[in-house]
Amino acid sequence: MNAPRLAALRGAAHALADGWTLAAPFWRARGQRRAWVLLAAVVGLTLATVWLNVRFNRWNNAFYDALQNHDMPGFWHQLGVFGVLAVLFIVAAVYRQYLQQVLFIRWRTWLTERLSHGWLQPGTAYRVGAAGAPVPVDNPDQRIAEDARGFVASTLDLSLGVLNASVTLVSFVGILWGLSGSLVLHGYSVPGYMVWVALVYSLLGSGLAHRLGRPLIGLSGEQQKVEADFRYALVQVRDHAEAIALARGERREGARLCDRFEAIRANWTALILTTKRLTWFSAGYGQVAIVFPILAAAPRHFSGAIQLGGLMQIAQAFGQVQGALSWFIGAYPQLADWRATVNRLTRFDAACDDDLRAAHAPVIERGAPAGEVLRIDSLVLATPDGATIARLPPARFESGGRVLIQGPSGAGKSSLLRALAGVARNGSGRIVLPAGTELMFVPQRPYLPEGTLREALAYPADPAAFDTPALVQALQRTGLAHYALQLDESARWAQRLSPGEQQRVHFARVLLQQPGWVFLDESTSALDEAAERELYAALHAHCPATTVVSVGHRASLQPLHDQQWSIHDGTPSRHAVNEPVAFQQWPGVAAVRATVRALNAMQHQEKRDERDENDSSAAPTGACAHAAATPAARAAAAGPADSAGDAVSAGDRCGAASARRRLHHHDRRRDVAHRLARRARAGDRQGRAARCGRRQRRRRHQRLHARAVAVG
């Protein structure tokens, strides 16, 4: 056996093994008794269809004999038999198709849930699609949607097709053997010669079909890939239509789409050329198969050995046997698609399984949570292909702090947050997370799922966990009060909201869920500095127990935090290396925190005043009570009219006192806001001066060090 044929056999064996690996878990899973019942019913109806074909074969003999003998009663009788067989065949065919489709959707549902579950494990969807991943996976959405559907449909069709061909071959080979008789060639008698003719005819046809159609396997897989790439490019244009329109990039996007479609056209051209060659052969093969058995059996008919009915029965039996043996030829294009689909699903499933196994033995060790401290021990961050991004010394993040991580782009700031979240595992070192608290990570690119605004605010929690007043309050505190009446409106909020509004929604999520630690990755990059200060003030005021760790480039973030960790060129700055905690205190923070505490105290005082007003409306106390009681004491002497007038004047005095208190609180809030703005500006000026001094000292130290090296 030559090498190409041996390689083809090995590839077919591997494809069958991979197909069984994908299919077996469904049939072994618990609760699939109904699936087995459906399969048994479909198999039973398939066998019934074969039995009916055998009955049709016998009917052919009787019917054509009646025609040859001019037997009118026999002719009408055979028509009645045909009607009964036809009704039974139609019922079997309809229910076989119906039950097969029911089994198909049940199997596809299970497979889709299994693939989605593996893909949506924590961080798996990000890692298997990241550049440089060990097992590259392109278009996972297409594999879950299209490939899963194609695998289930093709597996059922091909499996039942093999079963039907096998049973048909066993059922008709005996009939053909008995009807064909013996053929004498060169003095040798060949019994059942029509069976041997059908076998040789089918083997030759299958070999030629495989030789002509073998390129279809690779072309079908490539066609699925380029189609998915083209759909992805179209989705990108749809999702970024505004940016494309503002940049006047329609022509460039059109050229990019043309390039993607050109790949489809080129691969499709190769596909149809290969299909054309295969169709030339299969169509001719099928047409010859119609007359070939009649030509082979015609000598016996003309010799009087068999009648017309026997000739037609032999022709039909030969067609059934030859069709069963030639099933491979007709199913070759579907087999090529099935094999390409199996290869894609196997790679996708293997990538998800490998990622899950890597979670139990990660390169970056994650220690058991301990205390209220987040600790980093000699952490090295790397890309999936092994390139080092940053080397970080041991550090501790205490609970309750406000930490700002800064540094140039590419220094490893966002990679650090991914490592803390467990999304990125490449590198080395150890991370110990705080115990008994919830960690929330806010990414640099906002994500708003399709659905209602209520669902977008609660994501990823259940919207039922938050009542409407809490959601409205979160919107108000983050500057989105104008959307309070649209909580239950379904829309594509990622397209409807501006980037700044999307970042405000992320802050509203933090206010709603009240995590113990929140990590913000450039979460105010689309907002101006005033809006940035407002959101951080709301975060500090309404989440006082939350530890905030921010990543950002803006200098305006520094007064909003009390600790800083600077990363330059992939390593922390000099003061971060020498100190166990690489932090720096910034001026103006104490004033901001004092102002936040004052705002909280005022809010509590307002709530107490509101409760006092409610109590006074039910039972007046103090001066208002005296004012109300005095007219009541005079009512007995002055009469109803005078007492009513005194009561009205007392109510006016109570309302005036309440209004004065509200005005006083409003003035206090305005003064505090002015003080906050002045102190923040002063902190900015002091911070800039401090940074300038540090830069000068660093440059002086570098010059002295260079001179010392030159002298040495």
mmCIF file of C-alpha atoms in Angstrom, residues 124 349-362 425:
data_model
loop_
_atom_site.group_PDB
_atom_site.id
_atom_site.type_symbol
_atom_site.label_atom_id
_atom_site.label_comp_id
_atom_site.label_asym_id
_atom_site.label_seq_id
_atom_site.Cartn_x
_atom_site.Cartn_y
_atom_site.Cartn_z
ATOM 1 C CA THR A 124 -11.122 30.868 29.062
ATOM 2 C CA ASP A 349 -12.708 21.524 22.562
ATOM 3 C CA ALA A 350 -9.044 20.657 23.112
ATOM 4 C CA ALA A 351 -8.143 24.337 23.587
ATOM 5 C CA CYS A 352 -10.848 24.769 26.245
ATOM 6 C CA ASP A 353 -9.836 21.537 28.009
ATOM 7 C CA ASP A 354 -6.160 22.506 27.982
ATOM 8 C CA ASP A 355 -7.015 25.885 29.464
ATOM 9 C CA LEU A 356 -9.090 24.227 32.182
ATOM 10 C CA ARG A 357 -6.258 21.846 33.048
ATOM 11 C CA ALA A 358 -3.814 24.741 33.139
ATOM 12 C CA ALA A 359 -6.015 26.396 35.789
ATOM 13 C CA HIS A 360 -5.127 23.600 38.237
ATOM 14 C CA ALA A 361 -1.379 24.081 37.660
ATOM 15 C CA PRO A 362 -0.938 27.755 36.757
ATOM 16 C CA ARG A 425 -1.641 33.112 33.947
#
